[in-house]
Every structure is written in structure tokens, then in C-alpha cells.
Short mmCIF file of C-alpha atoms in Angstrom, two decimals:
data_model
loop_
_atom_site.label_atom_id
_atom_site.label_comp_id
_atom_site.label_asym_id
_atom_site.label_seq_id
_atom_site.Cartn_x
_atom_site.Cartn_y
_atom_site.Cartn_z
CA MET A 162 0.01 0.04 -0.01
CA ALA A 163 2.72 2.38 0.55
CA VAL A 164 4.05 1.96 -2.91
CA THR A 165 0.50 2.44 -4.15
CA ASP A 166 0.33 5.55 -1.86
CA ALA A 167 3.76 7.03 -3.39
CA ALA A 168 2.14 6.14 -7.09
CA ILE A 169 -1.01 8.18 -6.23
CA SER A 170 0.87 10.81 -4.80
CA SER A 171 2.87 11.38 -7.73
CA ILE A 172 0.29 11.31 -10.43
CA LYS A 173 -1.72 13.80 -8.43
CA ASP A 174 1.62 16.06 -8.25
CA MET A 175 1.72 15.96 -12.04
CA ILE A 176 -1.97 17.27 -12.36
CA LEU A 177 -1.10 19.74 -9.49
CA SER A 178 1.55 20.96 -11.67
CA GLY A 179 -0.04 21.22 -14.61
CA GLU A 180 2.29 18.80 -16.30
CA LEU A 181 -0.77 16.77 -16.63
CA GLY A 182 -4.44 18.82 -17.12
CA PRO A 183 -8.16 18.03 -17.61
CA GLY A 184 -8.74 15.24 -20.59
CA ASP A 185 -4.93 14.84 -21.05
CA ARG A 186 -3.81 11.29 -21.64
CA LEU A 187 -1.17 9.83 -19.26
CA PRO A 188 2.22 8.64 -20.93
CA ARG A 189 2.41 4.88 -21.73
CA GLU A 190 2.39 2.49 -18.72
CA ALA A 191 5.71 1.00 -19.05
CA ASP A 192 7.27 4.75 -19.34
CA LEU A 193 5.31 6.45 -16.66
CA ALA A 194 6.18 3.27 -14.35
CA GLU A 195 9.86 3.58 -15.23
CA ARG A 196 9.83 7.35 -14.45
CA LEU A 197 8.12 7.28 -11.36
CA GLY A 198 10.64 4.16 -10.24
CA LEU A 199 7.52 1.87 -9.76
CA SER A 200 6.51 -1.54 -11.05
CA ARG A 201 3.73 -1.56 -13.23
CA ASN A 202 1.60 -3.55 -10.99
CA SER A 203 1.84 -0.39 -8.56
CA LEU A 204 1.07 1.92 -10.96
CA ARG A 205 -2.03 -0.45 -12.43
CA GLU A 206 -3.09 -0.18 -8.60
CA ALA A 207 -2.64 3.96 -8.21
CA VAL A 208 -4.95 4.03 -11.84
CA ARG A 209 -7.32 2.01 -10.56
CA ALA A 210 -7.63 3.98 -6.99
CA LEU A 211 -7.82 7.35 -9.01
CA ALA A 212 -10.42 6.19 -11.58
CA LEU A 213 -12.65 5.11 -8.59
CA ILE A 214 -12.84 8.50 -7.49
CA ASN A 215 -13.28 9.92 -10.91
CA VAL A 216 -9.60 11.66 -11.16
CA LEU A 217 -8.70 9.18 -14.03
CA ASP A 218 -10.60 7.64 -16.79
CA VAL A 219 -9.55 4.00 -17.86
CA ARG A 220 -10.94 3.58 -21.56
CA GLN A 221 -9.79 -0.19 -22.61
CA GLY A 222 -7.61 0.13 -25.85
CA ASP A 223 -7.33 3.53 -25.87
CA GLY A 224 -5.25 4.62 -22.48
CA THR A 225 -5.93 6.46 -19.44
CA TYR A 226 -6.83 10.05 -19.72
CA VAL A 227 -6.99 12.67 -16.69
CA THR A 228 -11.38 13.78 -16.34
CA SER A 229 -12.79 16.91 -16.36
CA LEU A 230 -12.21 17.24 -12.50
CA GLU A 231 -15.25 19.23 -12.31
CA PRO A 232 -16.69 19.54 -8.63
CA GLY A 233 -19.79 17.72 -9.12
CA LEU A 234 -17.56 14.64 -10.53
CA LEU A 235 -14.91 14.46 -7.93
CA LEU A 236 -17.92 14.65 -5.29
CA ASP A 237 -20.00 11.81 -6.68
CA ALA A 238 -17.46 9.97 -4.62
CA LEU A 239 -18.84 11.31 -1.74
CA SER A 240 -22.17 10.69 -2.69
CA PHE A 241 -21.19 6.99 -2.67
CA VAL A 242 -19.70 7.14 0.65
CA VAL A 243 -22.46 9.30 2.37
CA GLY A 244 -24.76 6.26 0.98
CA PHE A 245 -23.35 3.92 3.56
CA HIS A 246 -24.78 5.97 6.63
CA GLN A 247 -26.81 4.52 9.32
CA ASP A 248 -30.17 5.77 10.45
CA ASP A 249 -28.90 7.24 13.95
CA THR A 250 -26.50 9.58 11.58
CA VAL A 251 -29.16 11.30 9.71
CA LEU A 252 -29.62 14.10 12.25
CA GLN A 253 -26.03 14.79 11.83
CA PHE A 254 -27.02 15.37 7.76
CA PHE A 255 -29.70 17.68 8.90
CA GLU A 256 -26.94 19.83 10.65
CA VAL A 257 -24.91 19.94 7.40
CA ARG A 258 -27.75 21.03 5.29
CA ARG A 259 -28.90 23.55 8.08
CA ILE A 260 -25.73 25.30 7.46
CA LEU A 261 -25.42 24.88 3.83
CA GLU A 262 -28.69 25.59 2.19
CA PRO A 263 -29.47 28.74 3.89
CA ALA A 264 -26.31 30.44 2.50
CA ALA A 265 -26.75 28.47 -0.92
CA THR A 266 -30.58 30.32 -0.66
CA ALA A 267 -28.90 33.53 0.43
CA MET A 268 -26.65 33.30 -2.93
CA ALA A 269 -29.53 31.98 -5.03
CA ALA A 270 -31.47 35.26 -4.16
CA THR A 271 -28.46 37.67 -5.71
CA ARG A 272 -27.39 35.17 -8.49
CA MET A 273 -30.35 33.32 -10.15
CA THR A 274 -31.35 35.01 -13.82
CA ASP A 275 -34.82 35.93 -14.22
CA GLU A 276 -35.18 32.35 -16.16
CA ASP A 277 -33.41 30.57 -13.19
CA ILE A 278 -36.30 31.88 -11.17
CA ALA A 279 -39.00 31.38 -13.65
CA GLU A 280 -37.79 27.87 -13.23
CA LEU A 281 -38.24 27.79 -9.73
CA ARG A 282 -41.75 29.14 -9.91
CA ASP A 283 -42.41 26.21 -12.21
CA ILE A 284 -41.19 24.02 -9.74
CA LEU A 285 -43.45 25.47 -6.93
CA ASP A 286 -46.65 25.75 -9.21
CA THR A 287 -46.32 21.92 -10.15
CA PHE A 288 -46.57 20.75 -6.26
CA PRO A 289 -49.70 18.81 -6.49
CA GLU A 290 -52.96 19.90 -4.76
CA GLN A 291 -53.13 16.07 -2.60
CA PRO A 292 -49.56 14.95 -3.85
CA SER A 293 -48.66 11.32 -3.05
CA THR A 294 -45.48 10.58 -0.76
CA GLU A 295 -43.69 10.08 -3.97
CA ASP A 296 -44.41 13.03 -5.61
CA PHE A 297 -44.04 15.34 -2.53
CA VAL A 298 -40.58 14.49 -2.05
CA ALA A 299 -39.59 14.52 -5.78
CA ASN A 300 -41.17 18.01 -5.85
CA ASP A 301 -39.15 19.23 -2.63
CA LEU A 302 -35.95 17.61 -3.91
CA ARG A 303 -36.30 19.75 -7.27
CA PHE A 304 -36.88 22.72 -5.46
CA HIS A 305 -33.69 22.64 -3.12
CA GLN A 306 -31.83 21.49 -6.34
CA ARG A 307 -32.71 23.95 -8.39
CA ILE A 308 -31.87 26.50 -5.50
CA ALA A 309 -28.62 24.95 -5.02
CA GLU A 310 -27.91 25.31 -8.30
CA GLY A 311 -28.50 28.95 -8.83
CA ALA A 312 -26.23 29.80 -6.03
CA GLY A 313 -23.50 29.70 -8.90
CA ASN A 314 -21.01 27.52 -7.05
CA PRO A 315 -20.76 24.25 -8.31
CA VAL A 316 -18.66 22.88 -5.42
CA LEU A 317 -21.28 24.15 -2.78
CA SER A 318 -24.23 22.78 -4.99
CA SER A 319 -22.39 19.29 -5.27
CA LEU A 320 -21.91 19.32 -1.55
CA ILE A 321 -25.35 19.98 -1.13
CA GLU A 322 -26.76 17.19 -3.71
CA SER A 323 -24.20 14.84 -1.82
CA ILE A 324 -25.92 14.53 1.32
CA SER A 325 -29.61 14.63 0.06
CA GLY A 326 -29.61 11.01 -0.15
CA PRO A 327 -29.86 10.41 3.83
CA THR A 328 -32.20 13.25 4.58
CA ALA A 329 -34.53 12.00 1.36
CA ARG A 330 -35.16 9.23 3.31
CA ALA A 331 -36.19 11.35 6.15
CA ARG A 332 -38.75 13.37 3.83
CA ILE A 333 -40.49 10.33 3.03
CA TRP A 334 -40.61 9.35 6.29
CA ARG A 335 -42.27 12.79 7.65
CA GLY A 336 -44.64 12.65 4.58
CA LEU A 337 -45.99 9.55 5.63
CA THR A 338 -46.25 10.19 9.03
CA GLN A 339 -46.57 13.84 9.68
CA GLU A 340 -50.28 15.85 9.42
CA GLY A 341 -50.01 18.79 7.19
CA ALA A 342 -46.57 18.16 5.97
CA ALA A 343 -47.14 18.95 2.27
CA GLU A 344 -49.28 22.22 3.36
CA THR A 345 -46.47 23.47 5.58
CA THR A 346 -43.93 22.35 3.03
CA ARG A 347 -45.76 24.39 -0.03
CA ALA A 348 -46.00 27.50 2.35
CA GLN A 349 -42.47 27.47 3.28
CA HIS A 350 -41.44 26.87 -0.41
CA ALA A 351 -43.54 29.82 -1.48
CA ALA A 352 -42.05 32.13 0.86
CA ILE A 353 -38.67 30.71 0.24
CA PHE A 354 -39.70 31.65 -3.73
CA GLU A 355 -40.75 34.78 -2.84
CA ALA A 356 -37.80 36.26 -0.99
CA ILE A 357 -35.47 34.79 -3.98
CA ALA A 358 -37.69 36.55 -6.39
CA GLY A 359 -37.65 39.91 -4.22
CA ARG A 360 -34.07 39.55 -4.27
CA ARG A 361 -33.85 39.64 -0.39
CA PRO A 362 -30.95 37.30 0.22
CA GLU A 363 -31.58 37.97 4.06
CA ILE A 364 -35.13 36.82 4.33
CA ALA A 365 -34.48 33.69 1.89
CA GLN A 366 -31.41 32.60 3.95
CA ALA A 367 -33.88 32.94 7.38
CA TRP A 368 -36.91 31.06 5.76
CA ALA A 369 -34.69 28.52 4.41
CA ALA A 370 -33.19 27.82 8.03
CA VAL A 371 -36.71 27.64 9.55
CA HIS A 372 -37.88 25.01 6.88
CA ILE A 373 -34.86 22.86 7.16
CA ALA A 374 -35.01 23.40 11.06
CA GLY A 375 -38.41 22.56 11.33
CA VAL A 376 -37.76 19.01 9.57
CA GLU A 377 -35.03 18.34 11.77
CA GLU A 378 -36.95 19.07 14.88
CA TRP A 379 -39.75 16.61 13.86
CA LEU A 380 -36.97 14.05 13.40
CA ARG A 381 -35.62 14.47 16.66
CA ARG A 382 -39.32 14.09 18.22
CA ALA A 383 -39.74 11.19 16.26
CA LEU A 384 -36.64 8.97 16.51
#
């Protein structure tokens, strides 16, 4: 493992130095192994590890390339890890949401274009009057994802997306068990939307914090 770690570090340094950039092809395996003073087996293990976290893209019969290194692609590995959470940690994910999403909502209030806001309005308007649990959760996720995208920060948007999975399960549970959950969500989404559309970041941030904290408090009582 120490040799493989060294190989990973060497390839990382080549990328960070600019010697290899997004989309570039790595040198031939034999040449790169010789240059780094590694066995070809150790180099292969390093390439496999970096491919798993979307830093490298191994194309059979073509070679190995550096990926785009876009935040959403690199943070996709975080979504995989988050998927292993246990139910007793879901409150911790809500705590992270309560930190990130209100900030993203405030940013969205200043950065979303008129077209973006129109899309958010469409999502709000398609919230069914008497939604099934599936429709309720799907609309809720779309609403929050659109705001995260509208913040204009791909890293922040990707982080929020990564932690949405564990909290989605709690949303389903709430939709099934809490009376009036859909009506409360619709009203709070409308308040968030109006603050964003009115370009009032402080109000948008406050409503987002209230919205997430309400679900978190319900979950604390339910657990």
C-alpha cells in the first residue's frame, strides 16, 4: 500500500503542477512506471484507485486520461460514501444541511437570473394539491436542488446534492407520518421563493433555515 500511495501521490503532483490537465492522456504505462521508479503493478493499482474517485478515466484499448476534474464529478465519490450512513446519523446530515442550504439560498437570491427564477416558479407551481408521498418528496428535492444550482457555486451545489440522499429518506418518513407536512412544505417553499424573487437574500436565508430546522426538529422528536 505504501508503494501504491506513492504512485497516487506522484500522479496527483503531475496534475497539480499542470503537467497533466483535464482531458490529457497519461504517458504509456511502461514509460510512466519507469519514470516514477515503480513496478507496473503498483502503477496499475494507483490508476485503479484514482479512477474510482473519478480523477482518471481508463478507456480500454485507448489509454488512461485525466477527467474533467469538475466538482460534481469529483464529489460523486462522496455521494457513494454517504450512502453507507446509518439511520442514527441522519440528524448529523440535517445539521450539515442547516449550515449549507440557507447560505446557498441567500446566494441564489442575488445570483439567479430571471429565467432561473421562472424555472423555480414552475417547480413551485407543479406541487400537487394532494400529492402522493413520492410526488411530495420529488418536488421537494427538485425545489432545493434548483436553488443550490442557482447559488452559482458548483462546489457548494455538489456538496448539497451529496448529502440529499440520507435526508430524502427522512422526508419520505415525514410525508407518510406527519399530518399537514405537504401544506407546511408548500407554504415554506412559497416564502422562500418570494424572498428569492424579491432579491432579499437575508429573508431567503432565514426562511430556508426555518424550513430545514422544522424538519430536523420533527425528526428529533420522532426518533
